[in-house]
Amino acid sequence: MATDEEPELVEDSPALGGNDPGVGEAGGPIEDEQTLPGVPATDSEGTSVPPLSDNEDRTRGQTETIPAEKTAQSGGSCGSGCGCSTDEPAESNGAGNKRAMADGAGAESAGGTPTNVDENGELGDIEFTEPASGTSQALPGEGREDPDRPDERVNLPGDAELDTPGYGIRSEMNDIETPEDKTWFMELDEGVIDEGRCIQCGTCVAACPSDSIGIGDDGLPELVKMCTGCSLCWDFCPRGGLRYERQWKITGGEDNVKGAGDPITEFSARVEEDWRHNSQDGGVVTGVLSQLLEEGEIDGALIASESDEDSWKAEGFMATTPQELKANTGTIYNQTMALGHLDFSQWEDKFEKDWEDISLALVGTPCEIEGIRALQDFEWDYGSQEEGVRAIDYTIALMCTKNFNYQQLIGEEIQEQRGIDIDNVGKMDVLHGKLMVDDLEGNRILEEDIENFHDAALKGCDECADFTGFCADLTVGSVGSSDEYSSVIVRTETGLDAWNRTKEHLDYHDLEDKSAVGKLQGWDKKKAFEALERPFDPDAPRFIEYSDHVENYGGELNPHEANH
């Protein structure tokens, strides 16, 4: 029996003519007080009415009571033909067809009502809100009395910690095995960078064909986007997969592993211009590069420059004029990640030529020259560094026993422990096994055995046996020559061409003490052999497998699959 609270539900009977009149449909006059069969009054609660299906009538499959507040919001219950049945999505009209939604429609879940429905449930004209100019569209929940931002996690316990998943999630998400010949940046990071053996040469940055490796704030390589596992960063790293001694044969001569190698000729030389007094030793590097620029043999030279922000901190710099070269003459004893600066886009204001037509010189430590020589031996595409790698036509190596971490050498050893104002330093030199520092007036304010600064040296330098830059066209340093002269070793025909173009502007003679260079080279090799964990073999294959590296140095195979 029907009651005031809940009318009796009766089964609909077919309309005359086979039509089932719905709310507001033609089918005969309806008195104001008359209610349709099976439809509750608008001012009372009642059971919802499911749509008629082929298998059951409206009196079955639905027993949930419609809340009074829901009825009040919607302006009353309506027939199944309106499309608001709980059995179908709100955007459907009950026949499987989409209908246009008014501005604000569908906002009921956020506490609103469709803007084109009045208080009696009558549909009005659809109104659209013009998009705001110069502002972003509001995210879901914004401006709708929702205190929670859509990008914040909800119902999170206060003491919970959410960490980014480690590399181990890769193996958890799929069962695909990594091909054995793939090596990832993770291996380089695990075996070299995290172990403190990175020498900051930048070869891995230049080698990456997908530009996935950048330079971090700490001056070390870091992954800046997805690694493709191409293996090149590992293969060309002089402390990773590159057997650096194998590169020495590039300058010819089977005797390259003994003494100072197999040079063409050697000199002690200095420039005769006044700017030399601000340079290191005889200023030969700047003299050679200036001459090559003036004769149009090169368009620029990648050198080291002092940072504008940090005194005595080296940065990569592209010099394209003799004036820029002379302004940056001298030596700074920390690395610049030189090969990571071969992307011409950062120097595009320096050149008027097309990038593929540019010729460059590179000044660097022996490890940097080993890296560029190896990269140039292969016709692979090195991404944004490609044109820069191919543009290097002249290489000059600086004699080097070790290089230093900037913060540890300058910040800790010199400033903190020895109380020296680094802004008052005019020159720094490593000579005769000592670190010497002069102030801006030329007065010697520090002279100590270089071994006292061992803790500030890059640990990867201990493994290097290439004091004189066997792969370079020219090698320049101070060992073997008297004060104010540079020692110059000419190793290739390209180097000889550069020397011949420059020598008439130099004061030079035969190298004064060849034995001094050979002795220091021998000492450097001895130290390297003690530090190397792998065999030293110039005749072995150029590249070292990561699995072989792990056997010699320890570590973990496939670290990218572990939860690092």
XYZ file of C-alpha atoms in Angstrom:
564
model
C 0.000 0.000 0.000
C 1.134 3.486 -0.729
C 1.804 5.836 2.169
C 2.506 9.539 2.483
C 6.153 8.781 3.032
C 6.634 6.230 0.271
C 4.238 5.780 -2.655
C 3.600 2.299 -3.807
C 5.649 1.254 -6.812
C 3.643 -0.308 -9.601
C 4.813 -1.783 -12.810
C 4.439 0.524 -15.762
C 2.017 -0.606 -18.362
C 2.661 0.042 -22.026
C 1.290 3.317 -23.325
C -1.276 3.382 -26.032
C 0.243 3.089 -29.436
C 3.395 1.510 -28.028
C 4.705 4.845 -26.647
C 5.856 5.209 -23.049
C 5.305 8.850 -22.108
C 7.970 10.263 -19.857
C 8.160 13.449 -17.850
C 7.285 16.391 -20.072
C 6.569 14.175 -23.102
C 3.360 14.327 -25.117
C 0.956 11.554 -24.299
C -2.085 13.099 -22.801
C -2.926 15.815 -20.331
C -1.416 15.595 -16.861
C -2.971 17.349 -13.918
C -0.670 19.347 -11.618
C -1.378 17.136 -8.658
C -1.175 13.919 -10.640
C 1.905 11.742 -10.189
C 3.203 9.308 -12.744
C 3.006 5.620 -11.940
C 6.120 4.446 -10.155
C 7.485 7.965 -9.650
C 7.625 9.392 -6.076
C 6.391 12.865 -5.266
C 8.989 15.606 -5.391
C 8.541 16.553 -1.760
C 9.210 13.140 -0.325
C 11.936 10.593 -0.136
C 11.589 7.418 -2.105
C 13.422 4.624 -3.788
C 15.268 5.455 -6.965
C 13.843 4.143 -10.165
C 16.205 2.132 -12.368
C 15.794 2.280 -16.120
C 13.796 -0.357 -17.848
C 15.951 -3.128 -19.261
C 15.334 -6.189 -21.339
C 15.839 -8.527 -18.400
C 14.080 -6.870 -15.481
C 11.507 -4.242 -14.697
C 11.951 -1.014 -12.768
C 10.893 -2.563 -9.481
C 13.984 -4.745 -9.211
C 17.739 -4.270 -8.747
C 17.503 -0.966 -6.883
C 16.754 -0.570 -3.205
C 19.017 2.388 -2.287
C 17.170 5.353 -0.871
C 17.801 8.726 -2.422
C 19.013 11.110 0.307
C 16.780 14.067 0.953
C 19.613 16.542 0.483
C 20.384 14.987 -2.886
C 16.791 15.450 -3.937
C 16.866 19.035 -2.757
C 20.016 19.761 -4.744
C 18.709 18.368 -7.974
C 15.293 19.963 -7.685
C 13.483 16.639 -7.385
C 13.587 13.240 -8.964
C 13.037 12.877 -12.672
C 12.234 10.107 -15.075
C 14.605 7.579 -16.526
C 14.680 9.301 -19.870
C 16.460 12.384 -18.526
C 19.781 10.617 -18.220
C 20.466 11.132 -14.513
C 19.844 7.503 -13.602
C 22.430 6.102 -11.199
C 23.025 3.214 -13.558
C 24.535 5.420 -16.284
C 27.174 8.154 -16.426
C 25.902 11.707 -16.036
C 27.032 12.678 -19.491
C 24.891 9.992 -21.161
C 21.269 10.547 -22.144
C 20.320 6.972 -21.420
C 20.528 5.924 -25.042
C 24.295 5.736 -25.151
C 24.634 9.157 -26.801
C 26.640 12.050 -25.366
C 24.856 15.298 -24.704
C 26.281 18.790 -24.392
C 27.159 19.793 -20.840
C 26.478 23.295 -19.591
C 29.125 25.370 -17.922
C 29.441 23.934 -14.429
C 27.643 20.687 -15.275
C 29.300 17.738 -13.656
C 30.415 19.969 -10.783
C 27.981 18.322 -8.375
C 30.838 16.228 -6.953
C 32.580 19.471 -6.061
C 29.520 20.882 -4.327
C 27.995 22.858 -7.204
C 25.070 22.458 -9.594
C 24.783 22.927 -13.352
C 24.483 26.624 -14.059
C 21.756 26.198 -16.676
C 19.307 24.390 -14.327
C 17.007 26.547 -12.229
C 15.593 25.810 -8.776
C 12.619 23.976 -10.321
C 14.881 21.733 -12.380
C 14.079 23.477 -15.659
C 16.820 23.648 -18.282
C 17.803 27.058 -19.532
C 20.149 28.246 -22.239
C 23.681 26.914 -22.061
C 26.208 29.525 -21.079
C 29.918 29.222 -21.619
C 32.585 31.036 -19.662
C 35.118 32.843 -21.783
C 38.656 31.673 -21.009
C 40.698 34.086 -18.943
C 43.398 35.982 -20.814
C 47.021 35.759 -19.679
C 46.419 33.237 -16.909
C 46.505 29.483 -16.557
C 43.340 27.432 -16.345
C 42.449 26.514 -12.776
C 43.332 23.004 -11.733
C 40.567 20.698 -10.434
C 39.566 21.826 -6.963
C 41.039 25.325 -7.212
C 38.546 28.091 -6.506
C 35.803 25.644 -5.530
C 36.230 25.698 -1.777
C 38.553 22.708 -1.971
C 41.378 23.186 0.580
C 43.463 20.396 -0.913
C 45.615 21.099 -3.934
C 45.319 18.457 -6.655
C 49.080 17.877 -6.652
C 49.234 17.035 -2.943
C 48.865 13.564 -1.513
C 45.832 13.145 0.730
C 45.356 11.006 3.828
C 49.115 10.672 4.264
C 50.219 9.758 7.798
C 52.247 12.539 9.345
C 55.308 10.365 9.966
C 55.346 8.754 6.519
C 58.339 9.376 4.255
C 57.929 9.133 0.515
C 61.179 8.520 -1.377
C 61.700 8.419 -5.095
C 61.918 4.763 -6.168
C 65.447 3.499 -6.719
C 66.795 1.942 -9.885
C 65.492 -1.406 -8.652
C 61.984 -0.459 -9.747
C 63.114 -0.993 -13.327
C 63.498 -4.731 -12.825
C 60.284 -4.898 -10.783
C 58.215 -3.284 -13.516
C 59.172 -5.684 -16.287
C 60.842 -8.995 -16.863
C 63.004 -7.816 -19.762
C 66.647 -8.723 -19.330
C 69.234 -6.100 -20.194
C 71.451 -7.096 -23.144
C 74.906 -8.034 -21.926
C 76.642 -5.532 -24.206
C 74.803 -2.537 -22.734
C 76.559 -0.331 -20.192
C 74.697 2.529 -18.542
C 75.684 5.807 -16.924
C 74.866 4.074 -13.647
C 77.920 1.869 -14.153
C 80.130 4.909 -14.724
C 78.608 6.581 -11.682
C 79.106 3.474 -9.554
C 82.606 2.541 -10.702
C 84.249 5.954 -11.188
C 82.344 8.997 -9.933
C 81.054 7.616 -6.624
C 84.477 6.069 -5.979
C 86.131 9.493 -6.211
C 88.142 8.504 -9.300
C 86.610 11.008 -11.748
C 89.266 13.316 -13.215
C 86.734 15.865 -14.506
C 87.863 15.697 -18.126
C 84.308 15.904 -19.530
C 84.785 13.075 -22.040
C 81.578 11.344 -20.932
C 79.579 14.547 -21.549
C 80.989 14.877 -25.067
C 80.461 11.182 -25.838
C 76.743 11.019 -24.975
C 74.680 10.964 -28.212
C 71.429 11.771 -26.372
C 72.813 14.710 -24.324
C 71.802 12.849 -21.175
C 74.902 13.818 -19.181
C 75.522 17.299 -17.825
C 77.840 18.990 -15.333
C 76.635 19.310 -11.752
C 77.244 22.140 -9.308
C 80.068 20.051 -7.819
C 81.873 19.988 -11.179
C 81.170 16.281 -11.686
C 79.187 14.557 -14.438
C 75.532 13.928 -13.645
C 72.572 12.400 -15.448
C 70.164 15.129 -16.590
C 67.711 12.958 -18.500
C 67.074 9.316 -19.344
C 70.110 7.161 -20.125
C 69.756 5.021 -23.259
C 72.440 2.516 -22.306
C 74.556 3.219 -25.404
C 77.768 2.482 -23.404
C 79.747 5.407 -24.873
C 80.202 7.318 -21.613
C 81.782 4.231 -20.084
C 83.832 3.310 -23.150
C 85.543 6.706 -23.461
C 86.161 7.437 -19.782
C 89.962 7.398 -19.142
C 89.296 5.965 -15.668
C 86.565 3.622 -16.845
C 86.384 1.782 -20.147
C 89.139 3.590 -22.062
C 92.523 1.918 -21.827
C 94.264 5.275 -21.986
C 97.753 3.887 -22.678
C 96.403 2.358 -25.886
C 95.890 5.932 -27.158
C 99.593 6.754 -26.930
C 100.360 5.081 -30.220
C 98.358 7.726 -32.039
C 101.476 9.906 -32.268
C 103.464 7.087 -33.843
C 106.594 5.362 -32.657
C 106.819 2.037 -30.855
C 108.840 3.658 -28.078
C 105.967 5.774 -26.813
C 105.713 3.876 -23.539
C 109.236 4.732 -22.459
C 110.701 8.000 -21.211
C 108.878 10.983 -22.654
C 107.715 9.071 -25.682
C 108.959 9.416 -29.240
C 108.846 13.168 -30.044
C 109.874 14.836 -33.288
C 111.834 17.608 -31.570
C 112.049 19.495 -28.249
C 112.793 23.123 -27.312
C 113.036 25.585 -24.471
C 111.219 28.733 -25.574
C 109.541 31.958 -24.480
C 107.667 34.810 -26.100
C 109.349 38.214 -26.136
C 106.314 40.444 -25.628
C 105.650 42.205 -22.345
C 102.444 40.288 -21.598
C 104.612 37.178 -20.996
C 105.273 38.285 -17.401
C 101.645 37.552 -16.541
C 101.813 34.109 -18.113
C 103.009 30.729 -16.907
C 106.717 30.199 -17.585
C 107.516 31.338 -21.139
C 103.946 31.960 -22.383
C 104.417 29.583 -25.334
C 100.855 28.174 -25.304
C 99.347 31.641 -25.673
C 101.973 32.545 -28.278
C 101.203 29.505 -30.458
C 97.432 29.949 -30.248
C 97.638 33.668 -31.014
C 99.687 32.989 -34.121
C 97.262 30.301 -35.334
C 94.370 32.720 -34.865
C 96.097 35.596 -36.646
C 96.938 33.388 -39.622
C 93.374 32.048 -39.829
C 94.397 28.461 -39.119
C 91.911 28.250 -36.266
C 88.729 30.152 -35.401
C 88.984 29.678 -31.655
C 90.689 27.854 -28.817
C 89.019 26.090 -25.895
C 91.072 27.110 -22.858
C 90.691 27.624 -19.104
C 89.607 30.960 -17.685
C 89.245 32.148 -14.102
C 85.680 32.243 -12.814
C 84.114 35.668 -12.264
C 82.512 34.454 -9.040
C 85.262 32.332 -7.459
C 88.932 33.370 -7.401
C 91.306 30.791 -8.877
C 88.513 28.507 -10.014
C 88.909 27.355 -13.610
C 86.093 27.419 -16.155
C 85.971 26.435 -19.807
C 86.263 29.414 -22.161
C 86.235 29.786 -25.949
C 88.834 32.412 -26.939
C 88.433 33.754 -30.462
C 90.894 36.674 -30.408
C 94.551 37.079 -29.383
C 93.390 39.632 -26.822
C 91.151 37.072 -25.118
C 94.022 34.600 -25.077
C 96.432 37.057 -23.464
C 93.824 38.084 -20.892
C 93.544 34.460 -19.790
C 97.200 33.419 -19.892
C 98.540 31.372 -16.981
C 97.676 28.090 -15.256
C 94.883 27.291 -12.818
C 95.267 24.031 -10.951
C 91.774 22.557 -11.211
C 89.855 20.953 -14.031
C 87.172 22.565 -16.210
C 85.377 19.485 -17.609
C 86.830 20.813 -20.877
C 85.242 18.318 -23.265
C 81.848 19.102 -21.778
C 82.033 22.577 -23.349
C 82.121 21.528 -27.009
C 78.455 22.320 -27.601
C 78.664 25.268 -30.010
C 75.230 26.542 -28.974
C 76.806 28.072 -25.864
C 79.355 29.883 -28.040
C 77.119 30.821 -30.987
C 77.786 34.531 -30.450
C 81.498 33.843 -30.972
C 81.400 32.578 -34.567
C 80.137 33.881 -37.876
C 80.850 30.671 -39.801
C 78.677 27.585 -40.017
C 79.594 25.228 -37.219
C 80.783 22.496 -39.554
C 83.347 24.917 -41.023
C 84.932 25.942 -37.704
C 88.457 24.875 -36.728
C 89.520 24.805 -33.072
C 92.502 24.183 -30.840
C 92.154 22.453 -27.480
C 94.419 23.107 -24.512
C 94.072 20.536 -21.767
C 95.588 17.994 -19.447
C 96.855 14.708 -20.935
C 93.664 12.867 -19.952
C 91.541 15.413 -21.836
C 93.694 14.968 -24.934
C 93.375 11.177 -24.643
C 89.600 11.601 -24.515
C 89.249 13.837 -27.575
C 91.608 11.646 -29.612
C 89.528 8.559 -28.828
C 86.243 10.319 -29.657
C 87.590 11.502 -33.009
C 88.669 7.976 -33.950
C 85.024 6.903 -34.350
C 82.334 8.209 -36.689
C 79.541 8.061 -34.126
C 77.167 10.971 -33.578
C 77.880 12.761 -30.302
C 74.671 14.778 -30.082
C 75.062 18.503 -29.425
C 78.842 18.047 -29.033
C 79.271 16.555 -32.519
C 80.486 19.652 -34.377
C 82.771 20.607 -31.505
C 84.406 17.183 -31.334
C 85.077 17.212 -35.091
C 86.298 20.831 -35.034
C 89.371 20.136 -32.864
C 92.359 20.259 -35.249
C 95.173 21.221 -32.850
C 95.785 19.785 -29.402
C 98.184 21.122 -26.768
C 98.779 19.100 -23.610
C 100.024 20.663 -20.380
C 102.566 18.601 -18.450
C 100.686 17.278 -15.453
C 101.407 15.011 -12.501
C 98.069 15.686 -10.810
C 95.215 18.120 -10.612
C 93.150 19.297 -7.674
C 89.659 19.631 -6.344
C 88.986 23.371 -6.211
C 87.239 23.525 -2.856
C 89.747 21.269 -1.137
C 92.848 23.022 -2.508
C 91.759 26.657 -2.455
C 89.070 26.664 0.198
C 90.525 24.250 2.736
C 94.286 23.892 2.224
C 95.228 27.435 1.182
C 92.591 29.657 2.793
C 91.481 27.820 5.926
C 94.612 25.923 6.962
C 97.241 28.439 5.827
C 95.283 31.674 6.215
C 96.040 33.040 2.751
C 93.667 35.578 1.206
C 93.004 33.991 -2.177
C 91.982 37.363 -3.642
C 95.565 38.542 -3.001
C 97.153 35.670 -4.981
C 98.764 36.723 -8.251
C 100.417 33.480 -9.394
C 100.431 29.808 -8.513
C 102.888 27.226 -9.791
C 103.934 23.638 -9.216
C 107.668 23.302 -9.855
C 110.476 21.069 -8.583
C 107.993 19.121 -6.466
C 106.727 22.227 -4.673
C 103.573 24.327 -4.728
C 104.539 27.998 -4.905
C 102.165 30.928 -4.439
C 102.993 34.594 -5.102
C 100.903 37.612 -4.113
C 99.771 40.366 -6.467
C 103.074 42.231 -5.962
C 105.119 39.140 -6.911
C 106.213 38.279 -3.356
C 106.435 34.568 -2.508
C 103.875 33.866 0.244
C 103.849 30.055 0.132
C 106.298 27.343 -0.905
C 105.659 23.781 0.253
C 106.192 20.228 -0.941
C 103.348 19.272 -3.234
C 102.881 16.091 -1.205
C 101.500 18.233 1.632
C 98.486 18.896 -0.592
C 97.902 15.284 -1.555
C 94.490 15.151 0.129
C 93.240 17.891 -2.191
C 94.342 16.094 -5.380
C 91.896 14.242 -7.596
C 92.287 10.575 -6.675
C 91.947 9.484 -10.286
C 95.184 11.333 -11.080
C 97.117 8.700 -9.130
C 96.390 6.180 -11.913
C 97.693 8.364 -14.733
C 101.056 7.514 -16.279
C 100.816 10.224 -18.949
C 102.788 13.147 -17.519
C 103.831 14.543 -20.929
C 100.649 14.110 -22.990
C 101.659 11.367 -25.418
C 98.575 11.921 -27.610
C 98.957 15.663 -28.156
C 100.367 17.575 -31.127
C 102.381 19.752 -28.735
C 103.261 19.288 -25.072
C 104.169 22.352 -23.009
C 105.380 22.638 -19.409
C 108.187 23.922 -17.220
C 110.195 20.778 -16.438
C 113.493 20.709 -18.330
C 113.831 24.474 -18.831
C 115.136 27.355 -16.746
C 112.888 29.990 -15.170
C 110.794 32.071 -17.582
C 111.141 29.438 -20.322
C 108.656 26.783 -21.371
C 109.615 23.257 -22.381
C 108.033 22.377 -25.739
C 107.744 18.813 -27.095
C 106.644 18.523 -30.735
C 104.965 15.140 -31.266
C 103.091 15.244 -34.606
C 103.293 16.858 -38.032
C 100.347 19.050 -37.032
C 102.293 20.152 -33.978
C 105.355 20.820 -36.097
C 103.268 23.024 -38.411
C 102.061 25.057 -35.416
C 105.624 25.377 -34.130
C 107.004 26.502 -37.489
C 104.315 29.203 -37.738
C 105.249 30.523 -34.291
C 108.982 30.032 -33.765
C 110.107 33.250 -35.462
C 108.186 35.164 -32.768
C 109.900 33.228 -29.960
C 113.195 33.204 -28.156
C 114.056 29.483 -28.251
C 116.854 26.885 -28.178
C 117.170 23.122 -27.742
C 115.525 21.695 -24.632
C 117.912 22.380 -21.795
C 117.433 19.216 -19.714
C 115.810 16.298 -21.517
C 116.741 13.933 -18.701
C 114.631 15.945 -16.224
C 111.544 15.368 -18.334
C 112.311 11.664 -18.706
C 112.966 11.215 -14.992
C 109.723 12.874 -13.956
C 107.842 10.879 -16.555
C 109.393 7.699 -15.148
C 108.460 8.687 -11.590
C 104.910 9.451 -12.666
C 104.559 6.031 -14.311
C 105.874 4.274 -11.239
C 103.251 5.972 -9.085
C 100.555 5.113 -11.603
C 101.545 1.433 -11.716
C 101.227 1.317 -7.933
C 97.733 2.830 -8.042
C 96.306 0.976 -11.047
C 94.218 -2.045 -10.096
C 94.089 -3.328 -13.670
C 96.968 -4.469 -15.907
C 98.826 -1.718 -17.800
C 99.033 -2.883 -21.421
C 99.396 -0.507 -24.427
C 98.847 -3.437 -26.811
C 95.560 -4.627 -25.289
C 92.125 -3.762 -26.763
C 91.212 -0.117 -26.475
C 88.039 -0.619 -24.413
C 87.687 -2.367 -21.062
C 84.440 -4.217 -20.325
C 82.622 -3.160 -17.189
C 82.683 -6.758 -15.980
C 86.498 -6.738 -16.259
C 86.585 -3.469 -14.345
C 84.511 -5.006 -11.547
C 86.890 -7.961 -11.357
C 89.818 -5.592 -10.817
C 88.260 -2.796 -8.804
C 85.316 -4.505 -7.164
C 81.795 -3.174 -7.340
C 78.531 -4.563 -8.588
C 77.474 -5.906 -11.958
C 74.281 -4.340 -13.328
C 74.007 -1.736 -10.546
C 71.086 -0.130 -12.429
C 68.983 -3.143 -11.431
C 69.859 -2.791 -7.756
C 67.895 -0.433 -5.538
C 70.370 2.484 -5.540
